Amino acid sequence: MHLLKNRGYAHPLASEITPRAVYEERRTLLRQLAAGAAGGTLALWAARDARAQGARPGRLPALAASRSSVAGALTMEKLTPYADVTSYNNFYEFGTDKADPARNAGTLKPRPWTVAVDGEVKKPGNYDLDALLKLAPMEERSYRLRCVEGWSMVVPWVGYSLAELIKRVEPTGNAKYVQFVTLADKARMPGLNSSVLDWPYVEALRLDEAMHPLTMLAYGLYGETLPNQNGAPVRLVVPWKYGFKSGKSIVRIRFLENQPKTSWELAIPGEYGFYSNVNPGVDHPRWSQATERRIGEDGLFARKRPTLMFNGYEAQVGQLYAGMDLKKFY
Ligand code: MTE
């Protein structure tokens, strides 16, 4: 704490040598540091410093956010570089190679955009992107994202809890599941010509999972609007589940009474279940899920990390699955 105080950020000169916004952010961060949440704050600090040095990472429109106070929302781990987060992607609508989405997703038009909300809700409707952006205060959260393929990243997302939207649309007593339907536009998405999956890509959560404060609707990353390849203009992020549960480029949110099938369940039922919670004790039928490779730390001598139960969010979400056999409900 002393170290930071003595670095002189509060010195009047700082405002002259540092862009005002960055300087203001530093002051906020210093206050937060003084308040005690040092680890998470430092992780975000690193992101913000990177931004301050190279202006903004991808030069997409900025998306201002304050630091999240949701429990577990700020991992202390090092953030994955912006270049890796935006060039190593799964977005099969734009091709199955990791480099395909960054190469091909330029055709996605994230504006204008509407998300339809329907099914078992008292207030169904079509939400324009601008209305969604203003629906709740934007927060920055650094989440671990663990892909079922065995790699992981740490990404500073910008958005808010999906619960903010759910509360406003007032689910009826019949609503037990929430389904996310993503864009399927043949004219813009070359991957739709492939039959790897049934399009559109659909995912779903139980209503209580969807209401959990960690479940996030994300509109940006690294302080900027989402790049197309990461699911612009709005995607889901469910940090304790394998990455494929986090649907990209969402166009419809449906509230349902019965558990719907998801795209991966339909494609390979023996390998992908509805829950898909990160679980090092339940292997994928074709490979172990005990360890993971952190993107950006590749190389011959990079050590694999142990995968954590619920991706490290067990304290926050474990009780959602109390009494369930997680080998059966994989
Ligand atoms: N959403 C759609 N619409 N299509 C996809 O192919 N891939 C999923 C998920 N969401 C996918 C998707 C998978 S497998 C992962 S691991 C994450 O997106 C990857 O998100 P990222 O590229 O932002 O890291």
CSV table of N, CA, C and O in Angstrom, one decimal, residues 65-166:
chain,number,residue,atom,x,y,z
A,65,ALA,N,-16.9,1.6,-17.7
A,65,ALA,CA,-17.4,0.7,-16.7
A,65,ALA,C,-16.8,0.9,-15.4
A,65,ALA,O,-15.6,1.4,-15.3
A,66,SER,N,-17.5,0.6,-14.3
A,66,SER,CA,-16.8,0.6,-13.0
A,66,SER,C,-16.5,-0.8,-12.6
A,66,SER,O,-17.1,-1.7,-13.1
A,67,ARG,N,-15.7,-0.9,-11.6
A,67,ARG,CA,-15.2,-2.2,-11.1
A,67,ARG,C,-16.4,-2.9,-10.4
A,67,ARG,O,-17.1,-2.3,-9.6
A,68,SER,N,-16.6,-4.2,-10.8
A,68,SER,CA,-17.7,-4.9,-10.2
A,68,SER,C,-17.5,-5.2,-8.7
A,68,SER,O,-16.4,-5.4,-8.2
A,69,SER,N,-18.6,-5.2,-8.0
A,69,SER,CA,-18.6,-5.6,-6.6
A,69,SER,C,-19.2,-6.9,-6.3
A,69,SER,O,-19.4,-7.4,-5.2
A,70,VAL,N,-19.6,-7.6,-7.4
A,70,VAL,CA,-20.2,-9.0,-7.3
A,70,VAL,C,-19.1,-9.9,-6.8
A,70,VAL,O,-18.0,-9.9,-7.3
A,71,ALA,N,-19.4,-10.7,-5.8
A,71,ALA,CA,-18.5,-11.7,-5.2
A,71,ALA,C,-17.9,-12.6,-6.2
A,71,ALA,O,-18.7,-13.2,-7.0
A,72,GLY,N,-16.6,-12.7,-6.3
A,72,GLY,CA,-15.9,-13.6,-7.3
A,72,GLY,C,-15.7,-13.0,-8.6
A,72,GLY,O,-15.1,-13.6,-9.5
A,73,ALA,N,-16.2,-11.8,-8.9
A,73,ALA,CA,-16.1,-11.2,-10.2
A,73,ALA,C,-14.7,-10.8,-10.7
A,73,ALA,O,-14.5,-10.5,-11.8
A,74,LEU,N,-13.8,-10.7,-9.7
A,74,LEU,CA,-12.5,-10.2,-10.1
A,74,LEU,C,-11.4,-11.2,-9.7
A,74,LEU,O,-11.0,-11.3,-8.5
A,75,THR,N,-11.0,-12.0,-10.7
A,75,THR,CA,-9.9,-12.9,-10.4
A,75,THR,C,-8.6,-12.2,-10.2
A,75,THR,O,-8.4,-11.1,-10.7
A,76,MET,N,-7.7,-12.8,-9.4
A,76,MET,CA,-6.4,-12.1,-9.2
A,76,MET,C,-5.4,-12.5,-10.3
A,76,MET,O,-4.3,-12.1,-10.3
A,77,GLU,N,-5.8,-13.5,-11.1
A,77,GLU,CA,-4.9,-14.0,-12.1
A,77,GLU,C,-4.6,-12.9,-13.2
A,77,GLU,O,-5.4,-12.1,-13.5
A,78,LYS,N,-3.4,-13.1,-13.8
A,78,LYS,CA,-3.0,-12.3,-14.9
A,78,LYS,C,-4.0,-12.3,-16.1
A,78,LYS,O,-4.4,-13.4,-16.5
A,79,LEU,N,-4.2,-11.2,-16.7
A,79,LEU,CA,-5.2,-11.1,-17.8
A,79,LEU,C,-4.5,-11.7,-19.0
A,79,LEU,O,-3.3,-11.5,-19.2
A,80,THR,N,-5.2,-12.3,-19.9
A,80,THR,CA,-4.7,-12.8,-21.2
A,80,THR,C,-4.6,-11.6,-22.1
A,80,THR,O,-5.6,-10.8,-22.2
A,81,PRO,N,-3.5,-11.5,-22.8
A,81,PRO,CA,-3.4,-10.3,-23.7
A,81,PRO,C,-4.5,-10.1,-24.7
A,81,PRO,O,-5.0,-11.1,-25.2
A,82,TYR,N,-4.9,-8.9,-24.9
A,82,TYR,CA,-6.0,-8.6,-25.9
A,82,TYR,C,-5.8,-9.3,-27.2
A,82,TYR,O,-6.7,-9.8,-27.8
A,83,ALA,N,-4.5,-9.3,-27.7
A,83,ALA,CA,-4.3,-9.9,-29.0
A,83,ALA,C,-4.7,-11.4,-29.0
A,83,ALA,O,-5.2,-11.9,-30.0
A,84,ASP,N,-4.4,-12.1,-27.9
A,84,ASP,CA,-4.8,-13.5,-27.8
A,84,ASP,C,-6.3,-13.7,-27.7
A,84,ASP,O,-6.9,-14.5,-28.3
A,85,VAL,N,-6.9,-12.8,-26.8
A,85,VAL,CA,-8.4,-12.9,-26.6
A,85,VAL,C,-9.2,-12.7,-27.9
A,85,VAL,O,-10.2,-13.3,-28.1
A,86,THR,N,-8.6,-12.0,-28.8
A,86,THR,CA,-9.3,-11.6,-30.0
A,86,THR,C,-8.8,-12.3,-31.3
A,86,THR,O,-9.3,-12.0,-32.4
A,87,SER,N,-7.9,-13.2,-31.1
A,87,SER,CA,-7.4,-13.9,-32.3
A,87,SER,C,-7.5,-15.4,-32.2
A,87,SER,O,-7.2,-16.2,-33.2
A,88,TYR,N,-7.8,-15.9,-31.0
A,88,TYR,CA,-7.9,-17.4,-30.8
A,88,TYR,C,-9.3,-17.6,-30.3
A,88,TYR,O,-9.7,-17.5,-29.1
A,89,ASN,N,-10.3,-17.9,-31.2
A,89,ASN,CA,-11.7,-17.9,-30.9
A,89,ASN,C,-12.4,-19.2,-31.4
A,89,ASN,O,-12.0,-19.8,-32.4
A,90,ASN,N,-13.5,-19.5,-30.7
A,90,ASN,CA,-14.5,-20.4,-31.2
A,90,ASN,C,-15.7,-19.6,-31.5
A,90,ASN,O,-16.3,-19.0,-30.6
A,91,PHE,N,-16.1,-19.6,-32.8
A,91,PHE,CA,-17.3,-19.0,-33.2
A,91,PHE,C,-17.6,-19.7,-34.6
A,91,PHE,O,-17.2,-19.2,-35.6
A,92,TYR,N,-18.2,-20.9,-34.4
A,92,TYR,CA,-18.3,-21.7,-35.6
A,92,TYR,C,-19.1,-21.2,-36.8
A,92,TYR,O,-18.9,-21.6,-37.9
A,93,GLU,N,-19.9,-20.2,-36.5
A,93,GLU,CA,-20.6,-19.5,-37.6
A,93,GLU,C,-19.6,-18.9,-38.6
A,93,GLU,O,-20.0,-18.6,-39.7
A,94,PHE,N,-18.4,-18.6,-38.1
A,94,PHE,CA,-17.4,-18.0,-39.0
A,94,PHE,C,-16.3,-19.0,-39.3
A,94,PHE,O,-15.2,-18.5,-39.8
A,95,GLY,N,-16.5,-20.2,-39.0
A,95,GLY,CA,-15.4,-21.2,-39.4
A,95,GLY,C,-14.9,-21.9,-38.1
A,95,GLY,O,-15.1,-21.4,-37.0
A,96,THR,N,-14.4,-23.1,-38.3
A,96,THR,CA,-14.0,-24.0,-37.1
A,96,THR,C,-12.6,-23.8,-36.7
A,96,THR,O,-12.2,-24.3,-35.6
A,97,ASP,N,-11.8,-23.2,-37.5
A,97,ASP,CA,-10.4,-22.9,-37.1
A,97,ASP,C,-10.3,-21.8,-36.1
A,97,ASP,O,-11.1,-20.8,-36.2
A,98,LYS,N,-9.4,-21.8,-35.2
A,98,LYS,CA,-9.3,-20.8,-34.2
A,98,LYS,C,-9.0,-19.4,-34.8
A,98,LYS,O,-9.4,-18.4,-34.2
A,99,ALA,N,-8.4,-19.3,-35.9
A,99,ALA,CA,-8.1,-18.0,-36.5
A,99,ALA,C,-9.3,-17.6,-37.4
A,99,ALA,O,-9.3,-16.4,-37.8
A,100,ASP,N,-10.2,-18.4,-37.7
A,100,ASP,CA,-11.3,-18.1,-38.6
A,100,ASP,C,-12.2,-16.9,-38.2
A,100,ASP,O,-12.4,-16.0,-39.0
A,101,PRO,N,-12.6,-16.9,-36.9
A,101,PRO,CA,-13.5,-15.8,-36.5
A,101,PRO,C,-12.9,-14.4,-36.7
A,101,PRO,O,-13.5,-13.5,-37.2
A,102,ALA,N,-11.6,-14.3,-36.3
A,102,ALA,CA,-11.0,-13.0,-36.4
A,102,ALA,C,-10.9,-12.6,-37.9
A,102,ALA,O,-11.0,-11.4,-38.3
A,103,ARG,N,-10.7,-13.6,-38.7
A,103,ARG,CA,-10.5,-13.4,-40.2
A,103,ARG,C,-11.8,-13.1,-40.9
A,103,ARG,O,-11.9,-12.3,-41.7
A,104,ASN,N,-12.9,-13.8,-40.4
A,104,ASN,CA,-14.2,-13.8,-41.2
A,104,ASN,C,-15.3,-13.0,-40.6
A,104,ASN,O,-16.3,-12.7,-41.3
A,105,ALA,N,-15.2,-12.6,-39.3
A,105,ALA,CA,-16.3,-12.0,-38.6
A,105,ALA,C,-16.5,-10.5,-39.0
A,105,ALA,O,-17.5,-9.9,-38.4
A,106,GLY,N,-15.7,-10.0,-39.8
A,106,GLY,CA,-15.9,-8.6,-40.3
A,106,GLY,C,-17.3,-8.4,-40.9
A,106,GLY,O,-17.8,-7.3,-41.0
A,107,THR,N,-17.9,-9.5,-41.4
A,107,THR,CA,-19.2,-9.3,-42.1
A,107,THR,C,-20.3,-9.2,-41.1
A,107,THR,O,-21.4,-8.9,-41.5
A,108,LEU,N,-20.1,-9.5,-39.9
A,108,LEU,CA,-21.2,-9.4,-38.9
A,108,LEU,C,-21.5,-8.0,-38.7
A,108,LEU,O,-20.6,-7.2,-38.5
A,109,LYS,N,-22.8,-7.6,-38.7
A,109,LYS,CA,-23.2,-6.2,-38.5
A,109,LYS,C,-23.8,-6.1,-37.1
A,109,LYS,O,-25.0,-6.4,-36.9
A,110,PRO,N,-23.0,-5.6,-36.1
A,110,PRO,CA,-23.5,-5.5,-34.8
A,110,PRO,C,-24.5,-4.4,-34.5
A,110,PRO,O,-25.0,-4.3,-33.4
A,111,ARG,N,-24.8,-3.6,-35.5
A,111,ARG,CA,-25.8,-2.5,-35.4
A,111,ARG,C,-26.5,-2.3,-36.7
A,111,ARG,O,-25.8,-2.4,-37.7
A,112,PRO,N,-27.8,-2.0,-36.7
A,112,PRO,CA,-28.7,-2.1,-35.6
A,112,PRO,C,-28.9,-3.5,-35.1
A,112,PRO,O,-28.7,-4.5,-35.9
A,113,TRP,N,-29.3,-3.7,-33.9
A,113,TRP,CA,-29.4,-5.0,-33.3
A,113,TRP,C,-30.6,-5.0,-32.3
A,113,TRP,O,-30.7,-4.0,-31.5
A,114,THR,N,-31.4,-6.1,-32.3
A,114,THR,CA,-32.5,-6.2,-31.3
A,114,THR,C,-32.4,-7.6,-30.7
A,114,THR,O,-32.1,-8.5,-31.4
A,115,VAL,N,-32.7,-7.6,-29.4
A,115,VAL,CA,-32.9,-8.9,-28.8
A,115,VAL,C,-34.3,-9.1,-28.4
A,115,VAL,O,-34.9,-8.3,-27.7
A,116,ALA,N,-34.9,-10.2,-28.9
A,116,ALA,CA,-36.3,-10.5,-28.5
A,116,ALA,C,-36.3,-11.2,-27.2
A,116,ALA,O,-35.5,-12.1,-27.0
A,117,VAL,N,-37.2,-10.8,-26.3
A,117,VAL,CA,-37.4,-11.5,-25.1
A,117,VAL,C,-38.8,-12.0,-25.0
A,117,VAL,O,-39.8,-11.2,-25.1
A,118,ASP,N,-39.0,-13.4,-24.9
A,118,ASP,CA,-40.4,-13.9,-25.0
A,118,ASP,C,-40.5,-15.2,-24.2
A,118,ASP,O,-39.6,-15.6,-23.5
A,119,GLY,N,-41.7,-15.8,-24.3
A,119,GLY,CA,-41.9,-17.0,-23.5
A,119,GLY,C,-42.6,-16.7,-22.2
A,119,GLY,O,-43.4,-15.8,-22.1
A,120,GLU,N,-42.2,-17.4,-21.2
A,120,GLU,CA,-42.9,-17.3,-19.9
A,120,GLU,C,-42.4,-16.0,-19.1
A,120,GLU,O,-41.8,-16.1,-18.1
A,121,VAL,N,-42.8,-14.9,-19.6
A,121,VAL,CA,-42.5,-13.6,-19.0
A,121,VAL,C,-43.7,-12.7,-19.0
A,121,VAL,O,-44.5,-12.7,-20.0
A,122,LYS,N,-43.9,-11.9,-18.0
A,122,LYS,CA,-45.0,-11.0,-18.0
A,122,LYS,C,-44.8,-9.8,-18.9
A,122,LYS,O,-45.7,-9.2,-19.4
A,123,LYS,N,-43.5,-9.4,-19.2
A,123,LYS,CA,-43.2,-8.3,-20.0
A,123,LYS,C,-42.3,-8.7,-21.2
A,123,LYS,O,-41.1,-8.3,-21.2
A,124,PRO,N,-42.9,-9.4,-22.2
A,124,PRO,CA,-42.0,-9.7,-23.3
A,124,PRO,C,-41.8,-8.5,-24.2
A,124,PRO,O,-42.5,-7.5,-23.9
A,125,GLY,N,-40.8,-8.5,-25.1
A,125,GLY,CA,-40.6,-7.4,-25.9
A,125,GLY,C,-39.3,-7.5,-26.7
A,125,GLY,O,-38.6,-8.4,-26.6
A,126,ASN,N,-39.2,-6.5,-27.6
A,126,ASN,CA,-37.9,-6.4,-28.4
A,126,ASN,C,-37.1,-5.3,-27.8
A,126,ASN,O,-37.5,-4.2,-27.7
A,127,TYR,N,-35.9,-5.7,-27.4
A,127,TYR,CA,-35.0,-4.7,-26.8
A,127,TYR,C,-33.9,-4.3,-27.8
A,127,TYR,O,-33.1,-5.1,-28.3
A,128,ASP,N,-33.9,-3.0,-28.1
A,128,ASP,CA,-32.9,-2.4,-29.0
A,128,ASP,C,-31.6,-2.4,-28.2
A,128,ASP,O,-31.6,-2.2,-27.0
A,129,LEU,N,-30.5,-2.5,-29.0
A,129,LEU,CA,-29.2,-2.6,-28.4
A,129,LEU,C,-29.0,-1.3,-27.5
A,129,LEU,O,-28.4,-1.4,-26.4
A,130,ASP,N,-29.4,-0.2,-28.0
A,130,ASP,CA,-29.1,1.1,-27.2
A,130,ASP,C,-29.9,1.0,-25.9
A,130,ASP,O,-29.4,1.5,-24.8
A,131,ALA,N,-31.1,0.4,-25.9
A,131,ALA,CA,-31.8,0.3,-24.6
A,131,ALA,C,-31.1,-0.7,-23.7
A,131,ALA,O,-31.0,-0.5,-22.5
A,132,LEU,N,-30.6,-1.8,-24.3
A,132,LEU,CA,-29.9,-2.8,-23.4
A,132,LEU,C,-28.6,-2.2,-22.8
A,132,LEU,O,-28.3,-2.4,-21.7
A,133,LEU,N,-27.9,-1.3,-23.6
A,133,LEU,CA,-26.7,-0.7,-23.1
A,133,LEU,C,-27.0,0.2,-21.9
A,133,LEU,O,-26.1,0.4,-21.0
A,134,LYS,N,-28.2,0.7,-21.9
A,134,LYS,CA,-28.5,1.6,-20.8
A,134,LYS,C,-29.3,0.9,-19.6
A,134,LYS,O,-29.7,1.6,-18.7
A,135,LEU,N,-29.6,-0.3,-19.8
A,135,LEU,CA,-30.5,-1.0,-18.9
A,135,LEU,C,-29.9,-1.1,-17.4
A,135,LEU,O,-30.7,-1.0,-16.5
A,136,ALA,N,-28.6,-1.2,-17.3
A,136,ALA,CA,-28.0,-1.2,-15.9
A,136,ALA,C,-26.6,-0.7,-16.0
A,136,ALA,O,-26.0,-0.7,-17.1
A,137,PRO,N,-26.0,-0.3,-14.9
A,137,PRO,CA,-24.6,0.3,-15.0
A,137,PRO,C,-23.6,-0.8,-15.5
A,137,PRO,O,-23.7,-2.0,-15.1
A,138,MET,N,-22.7,-0.4,-16.4
A,138,MET,CA,-21.7,-1.3,-16.9
A,138,MET,C,-20.6,-1.5,-15.8
A,138,MET,O,-20.2,-0.6,-15.2
A,139,GLU,N,-20.3,-2.8,-15.7
A,139,GLU,CA,-19.2,-3.2,-14.8
A,139,GLU,C,-18.1,-3.9,-15.5
A,139,GLU,O,-18.3,-4.6,-16.5
A,140,GLU,N,-16.9,-3.8,-15.0
A,140,GLU,CA,-15.8,-4.6,-15.5
A,140,GLU,C,-15.5,-5.7,-14.6
A,140,GLU,O,-15.5,-5.6,-13.4
A,141,ARG,N,-15.5,-6.9,-15.2
A,141,ARG,CA,-15.2,-8.2,-14.4
A,141,ARG,C,-14.2,-9.0,-15.1
A,141,ARG,O,-14.3,-9.2,-16.3
A,142,SER,N,-13.2,-9.4,-14.4
A,142,SER,CA,-12.2,-10.3,-15.0
A,142,SER,C,-12.5,-11.8,-14.6
A,142,SER,O,-12.4,-12.1,-13.4
A,143,TYR,N,-13.0,-12.5,-15.6
A,143,TYR,CA,-13.4,-13.9,-15.4
A,143,TYR,C,-12.4,-14.8,-16.1
A,143,TYR,O,-11.9,-14.6,-17.1
A,144,ARG,N,-12.2,-16.0,-15.4
A,144,ARG,CA,-11.6,-17.1,-16.1
A,144,ARG,C,-12.6,-17.7,-17.1
A,144,ARG,O,-13.7,-17.9,-16.7
A,145,LEU,N,-12.1,-18.0,-18.3
A,145,LEU,CA,-13.0,-18.7,-19.3
A,145,LEU,C,-12.3,-20.0,-19.6
A,145,LEU,O,-11.1,-20.0,-20.0
A,146,ARG,N,-12.9,-21.1,-19.3
A,146,ARG,CA,-12.3,-22.4,-19.5
A,146,ARG,C,-13.1,-23.1,-20.6
A,146,ARG,O,-14.3,-23.4,-20.5
A,147,CYS,N,-12.4,-23.4,-21.7
A,147,CYS,CA,-13.0,-24.0,-22.9
A,147,CYS,C,-13.0,-25.6,-22.6
A,147,CYS,O,-12.0,-26.1,-22.0
A,148,VAL,N,-14.0,-26.2,-23.1
A,148,VAL,CA,-14.1,-27.7,-22.9
A,148,VAL,C,-12.9,-28.4,-23.6
A,148,VAL,O,-12.6,-29.5,-23.3
A,149,GLU,N,-12.3,-27.7,-24.6
A,149,GLU,CA,-11.1,-28.3,-25.3
A,149,GLU,C,-9.9,-28.3,-24.5
A,149,GLU,O,-8.9,-28.9,-24.9
A,150,GLY,N,-9.8,-27.7,-23.3
A,150,GLY,CA,-8.7,-27.8,-22.4
A,150,GLY,C,-7.8,-26.5,-22.4
A,150,GLY,O,-6.7,-26.6,-21.9
A,151,TRP,N,-8.3,-25.4,-22.9
A,151,TRP,CA,-7.5,-24.2,-22.8
A,151,TRP,C,-8.3,-23.2,-22.0
A,151,TRP,O,-9.5,-23.3,-21.8
A,152,SER,N,-7.6,-22.1,-21.5
A,152,SER,CA,-8.4,-21.1,-20.7
A,152,SER,C,-7.8,-19.8,-21.0
A,152,SER,O,-6.6,-19.6,-21.5
A,153,MET,N,-8.5,-18.7,-20.6
A,153,MET,CA,-8.1,-17.3,-20.7
A,153,MET,C,-8.6,-16.6,-19.5
A,153,MET,O,-9.5,-17.1,-18.8
A,154,VAL,N,-8.1,-15.4,-19.3
A,154,VAL,CA,-8.7,-14.5,-18.3
A,154,VAL,C,-9.0,-13.2,-19.0
A,154,VAL,O,-8.1,-12.6,-19.6
A,155,VAL,N,-10.3,-12.9,-19.0
A,155,VAL,CA,-10.7,-11.8,-19.8
A,155,VAL,C,-11.4,-10.7,-19.0
A,155,VAL,O,-12.3,-11.0,-18.2
A,156,PRO,N,-11.0,-9.4,-19.2
A,156,PRO,CA,-11.8,-8.4,-18.5
A,156,PRO,C,-13.0,-8.0,-19.3
A,156,PRO,O,-12.9,-7.2,-20.2
A,157,TRP,N,-14.2,-8.6,-19.0
A,157,TRP,CA,-15.4,-8.3,-19.7
A,157,TRP,C,-16.0,-7.0,-19.2
A,157,TRP,O,-15.8,-6.6,-18.1
A,158,VAL,N,-16.9,-6.4,-20.0
A,158,VAL,CA,-17.7,-5.2,-19.6
A,158,VAL,C,-19.1,-5.6,-19.9
A,158,VAL,O,-19.5,-6.0,-21.0
A,159,GLY,N,-19.9,-5.4,-18.8
A,159,GLY,CA,-21.4,-5.7,-19.0
A,159,GLY,C,-22.0,-5.7,-17.6
A,159,GLY,O,-21.6,-5.0,-16.7
A,160,TYR,N,-23.1,-6.4,-17.5
A,160,TYR,CA,-23.8,-6.5,-16.2
A,160,TYR,C,-24.5,-7.8,-16.0
A,160,TYR,O,-24.5,-8.6,-17.0
A,161,SER,N,-24.9,-8.1,-14.8
A,161,SER,CA,-25.6,-9.4,-14.6
A,161,SER,C,-26.8,-9.6,-15.4
A,161,SER,O,-27.6,-8.6,-15.5
A,162,LEU,N,-26.9,-10.7,-16.0
A,162,LEU,CA,-28.1,-11.1,-16.8
A,162,LEU,C,-29.4,-10.9,-15.9
A,162,LEU,O,-30.5,-10.5,-16.4
A,163,ALA,N,-29.2,-11.1,-14.6
A,163,ALA,CA,-30.4,-10.9,-13.6
A,163,ALA,C,-31.0,-9.5,-13.8
A,163,ALA,O,-32.2,-9.4,-13.6
A,164,GLU,N,-30.2,-8.5,-14.2
A,164,GLU,CA,-30.8,-7.2,-14.3
A,164,GLU,C,-31.9,-7.2,-15.4
A,164,GLU,O,-33.0,-6.5,-15.2
A,165,LEU,N,-31.7,-7.9,-16.5
A,165,LEU,CA,-32.7,-8.0,-17.5
A,165,LEU,C,-33.8,-8.9,-17.1
A,165,LEU,O,-35.0,-8.5,-17.3
A,166,ILE,N,-33.5,-10.0,-16.5
A,166,ILE,CA,-34.5,-11.0,-16.1
A,166,ILE,C,-35.5,-10.3,-15.1
A,166,ILE,O,-36.7,-10.5,-15.3
